[in-house]
Coordinates of C-alpha atoms in Angstrom, one line a residue:
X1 CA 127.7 169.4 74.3
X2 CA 125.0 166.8 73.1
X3 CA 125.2 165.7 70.0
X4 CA 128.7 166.9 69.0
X5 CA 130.2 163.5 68.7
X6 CA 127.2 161.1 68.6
X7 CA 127.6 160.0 72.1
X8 CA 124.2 159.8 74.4
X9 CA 124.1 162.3 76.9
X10 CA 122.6 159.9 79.5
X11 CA 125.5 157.8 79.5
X12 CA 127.9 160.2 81.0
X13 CA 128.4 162.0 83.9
X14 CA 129.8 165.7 84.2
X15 CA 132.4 167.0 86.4
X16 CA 133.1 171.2 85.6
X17 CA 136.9 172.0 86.8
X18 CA 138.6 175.0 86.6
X19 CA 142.1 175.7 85.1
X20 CA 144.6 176.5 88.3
X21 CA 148.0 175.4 87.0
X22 CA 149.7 174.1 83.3
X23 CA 153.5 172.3 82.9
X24 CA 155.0 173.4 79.6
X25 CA 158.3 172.0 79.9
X26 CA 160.8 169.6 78.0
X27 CA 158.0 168.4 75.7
X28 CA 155.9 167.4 79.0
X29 CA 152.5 169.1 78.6
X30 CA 149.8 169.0 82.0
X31 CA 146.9 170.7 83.4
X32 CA 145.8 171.0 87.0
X33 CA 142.0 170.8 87.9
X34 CA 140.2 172.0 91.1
X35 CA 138.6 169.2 91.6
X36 CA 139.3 165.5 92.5
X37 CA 138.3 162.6 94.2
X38 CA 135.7 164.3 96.1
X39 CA 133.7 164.9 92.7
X40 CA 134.1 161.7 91.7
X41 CA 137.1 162.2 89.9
X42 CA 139.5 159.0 89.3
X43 CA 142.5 158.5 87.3
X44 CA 142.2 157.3 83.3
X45 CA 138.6 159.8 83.0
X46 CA 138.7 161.3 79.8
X47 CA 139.1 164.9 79.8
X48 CA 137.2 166.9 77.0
X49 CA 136.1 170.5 75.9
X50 CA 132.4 169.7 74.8
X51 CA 133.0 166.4 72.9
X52 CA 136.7 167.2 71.9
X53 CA 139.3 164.8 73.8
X54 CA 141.9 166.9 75.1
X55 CA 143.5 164.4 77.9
X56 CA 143.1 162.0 80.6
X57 CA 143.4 161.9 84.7
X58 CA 146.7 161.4 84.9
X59 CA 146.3 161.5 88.8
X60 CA 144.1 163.0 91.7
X61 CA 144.1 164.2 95.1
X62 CA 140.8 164.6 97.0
X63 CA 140.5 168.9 95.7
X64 CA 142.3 168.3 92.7
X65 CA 143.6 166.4 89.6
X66 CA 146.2 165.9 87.2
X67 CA 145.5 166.2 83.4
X68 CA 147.6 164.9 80.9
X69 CA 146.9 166.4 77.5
X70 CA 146.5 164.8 74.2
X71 CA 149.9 167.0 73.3
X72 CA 152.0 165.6 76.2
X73 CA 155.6 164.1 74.3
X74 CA 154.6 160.8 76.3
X75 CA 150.5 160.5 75.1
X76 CA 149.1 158.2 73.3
X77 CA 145.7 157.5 72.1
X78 CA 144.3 154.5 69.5
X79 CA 142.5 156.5 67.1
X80 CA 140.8 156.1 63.8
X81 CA 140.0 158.5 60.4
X82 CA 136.6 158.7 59.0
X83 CA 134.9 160.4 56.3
X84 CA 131.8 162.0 57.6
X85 CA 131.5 163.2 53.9
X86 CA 131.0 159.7 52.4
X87 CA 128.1 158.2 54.8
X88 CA 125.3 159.7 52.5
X89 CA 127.0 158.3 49.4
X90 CA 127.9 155.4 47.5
X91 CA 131.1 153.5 49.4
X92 CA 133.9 153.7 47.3
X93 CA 136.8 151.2 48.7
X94 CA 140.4 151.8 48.5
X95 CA 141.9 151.7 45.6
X96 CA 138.0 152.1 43.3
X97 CA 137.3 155.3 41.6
X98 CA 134.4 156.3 41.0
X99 CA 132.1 154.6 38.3
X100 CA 134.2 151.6 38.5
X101 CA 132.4 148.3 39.2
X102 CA 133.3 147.4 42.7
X103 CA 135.8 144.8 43.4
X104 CA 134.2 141.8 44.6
X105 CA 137.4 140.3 46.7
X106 CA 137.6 143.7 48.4
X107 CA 135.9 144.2 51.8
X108 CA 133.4 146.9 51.8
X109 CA 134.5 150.0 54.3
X110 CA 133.0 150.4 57.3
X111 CA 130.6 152.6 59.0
X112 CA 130.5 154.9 61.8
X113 CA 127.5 156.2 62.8
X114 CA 126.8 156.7 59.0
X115 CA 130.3 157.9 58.6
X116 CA 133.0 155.8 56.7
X117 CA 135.5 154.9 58.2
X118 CA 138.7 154.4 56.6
X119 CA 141.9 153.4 59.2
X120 CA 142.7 153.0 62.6
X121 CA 146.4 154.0 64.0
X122 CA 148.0 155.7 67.3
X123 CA 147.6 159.4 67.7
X124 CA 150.7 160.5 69.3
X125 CA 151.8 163.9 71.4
X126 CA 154.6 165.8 70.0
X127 CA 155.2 167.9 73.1
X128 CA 153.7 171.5 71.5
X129 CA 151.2 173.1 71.2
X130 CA 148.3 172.2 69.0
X131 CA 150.4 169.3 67.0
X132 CA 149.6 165.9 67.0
X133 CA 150.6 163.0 64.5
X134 CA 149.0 159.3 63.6
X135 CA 151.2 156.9 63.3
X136 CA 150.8 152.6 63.1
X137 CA 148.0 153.4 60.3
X138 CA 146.5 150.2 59.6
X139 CA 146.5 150.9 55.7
X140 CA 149.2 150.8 52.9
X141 CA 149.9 153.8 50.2
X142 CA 146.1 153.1 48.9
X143 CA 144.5 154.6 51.6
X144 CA 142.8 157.7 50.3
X145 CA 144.0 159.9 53.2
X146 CA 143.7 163.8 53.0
X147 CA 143.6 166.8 54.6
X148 CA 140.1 167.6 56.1
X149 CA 139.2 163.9 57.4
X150 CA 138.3 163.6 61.1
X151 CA 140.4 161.8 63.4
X152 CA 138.2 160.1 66.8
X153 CA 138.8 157.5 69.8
X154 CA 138.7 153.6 68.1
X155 CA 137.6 152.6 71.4
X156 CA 140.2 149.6 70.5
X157 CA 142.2 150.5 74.0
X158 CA 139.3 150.1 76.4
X159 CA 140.6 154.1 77.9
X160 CA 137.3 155.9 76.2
X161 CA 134.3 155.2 74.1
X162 CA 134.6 155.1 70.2
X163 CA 133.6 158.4 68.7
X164 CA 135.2 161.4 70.4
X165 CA 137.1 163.9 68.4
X166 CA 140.3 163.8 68.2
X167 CA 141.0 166.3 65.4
X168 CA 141.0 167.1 61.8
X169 CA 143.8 165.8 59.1
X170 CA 146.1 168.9 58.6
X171 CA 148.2 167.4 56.3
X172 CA 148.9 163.6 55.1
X173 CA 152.1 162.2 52.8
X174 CA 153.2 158.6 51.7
X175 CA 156.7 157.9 51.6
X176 CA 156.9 154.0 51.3
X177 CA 155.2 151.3 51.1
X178 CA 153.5 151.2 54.6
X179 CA 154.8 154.9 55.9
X180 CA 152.2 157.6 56.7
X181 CA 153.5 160.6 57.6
X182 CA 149.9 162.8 58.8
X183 CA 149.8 165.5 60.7
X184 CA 146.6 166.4 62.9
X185 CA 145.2 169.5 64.3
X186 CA 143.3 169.7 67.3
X187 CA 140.1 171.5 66.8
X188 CA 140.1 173.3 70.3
X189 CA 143.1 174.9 71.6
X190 CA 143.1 173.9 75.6
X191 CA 145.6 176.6 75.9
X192 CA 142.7 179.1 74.9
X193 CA 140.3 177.3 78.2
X194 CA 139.3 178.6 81.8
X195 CA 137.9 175.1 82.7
X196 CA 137.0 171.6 80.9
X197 CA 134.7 168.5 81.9
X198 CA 135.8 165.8 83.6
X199 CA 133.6 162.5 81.7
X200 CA 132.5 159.4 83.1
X201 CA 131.2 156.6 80.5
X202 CA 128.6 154.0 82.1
X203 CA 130.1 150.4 80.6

């Protein structure tokens, strides 16, 4: 998994838990690990595929844990869009085209690991499989969403580091003057997994 999403490896440590139970039911959406507080397993860890976020410990038992995925009707995550495209290049903010002198009262984009990043919002769990939305974007009608940006942690809720992968824009639309409507798609299907890693971050 090193190097996927630009986290040191030495800062985490690595729990392996297999798949023995899933809830699918009135938009509620769970796993069940075998293992627990015995590994070192405690609630709020971050539960990924490699570097893809795909829940938290929801709650634990000394063999076992509960997961609550990223999907789950009731989950919420802060989250932010970047542009791994536009690192390399010239910053173009909101609103600029291209070979237009910048705007001097408008605040330069920022950077994410060389990335650019463009707004922060809430990914939120629509109770099926595989569909996720961002809402609360932190942007107005300007913001030059689209389909193919990459959606990771903020880090702004103090639940997991900045810079794991959410997902990738599936499909983004403005309907007023601060409404998003975007549509994310999770890059591993958890429904497809035998097991995932339980992670710990070092503060």
């Amino acid at each position: 998994i090193q190097g996927e999403g630009k986290i040191p490896a030495e800062r985490v440590v690595i729990a392996r838990g297999q798949i023995i139970g899933r809830t699918r039911r009135s938009g509620r959406r769970y796993l069940e690990l075998d293992i627990g507080r015995v590994d070192g397993v405690i609630k709020g860890m971050p539960v990924a595929m490699g570097w893809t976020l795909v829940g938290q410990v929801a709650g634990t038992d000394d063999g076992r844990c509960l997961v609550q995925e990223l999907t789950d009707g009731e989950s919420r995550v802060a989250a932010m869009v970047i542009d791994p495209g536009a690192g390399s290049g010239t910053v173009v903010p909101p609103g600029d085209s291209p070979g237009m002198k910048p705007d001097p009262e408008k605040a330069p984009a920022d950077k994410v690991d060389g990335a650019v990043r463009l707004c922060e919002g809430v990914l939120a769990g629509s109770g099926r499989r595989g569909e996720l939305t961002l809402t609360f974007i932190d942007a107005g009608a300007e913001l030059p969403l689209r389909a193919g940006l990459s959606v990771v942690t903020a880090g702004a809720d103090g639940r997991y580091p900045a810079g794991l992968v959410l997902g990738t824009i599936r499909e983004a639309t403005h309907a007023g003057t601060d409404a998003w409507q975007v549509r994310v798609r999770q890059p591993r299907d958890p429904e497809l997994a035998e097991s995932l890693l339980v992670l710990r971050f070092d503060r």
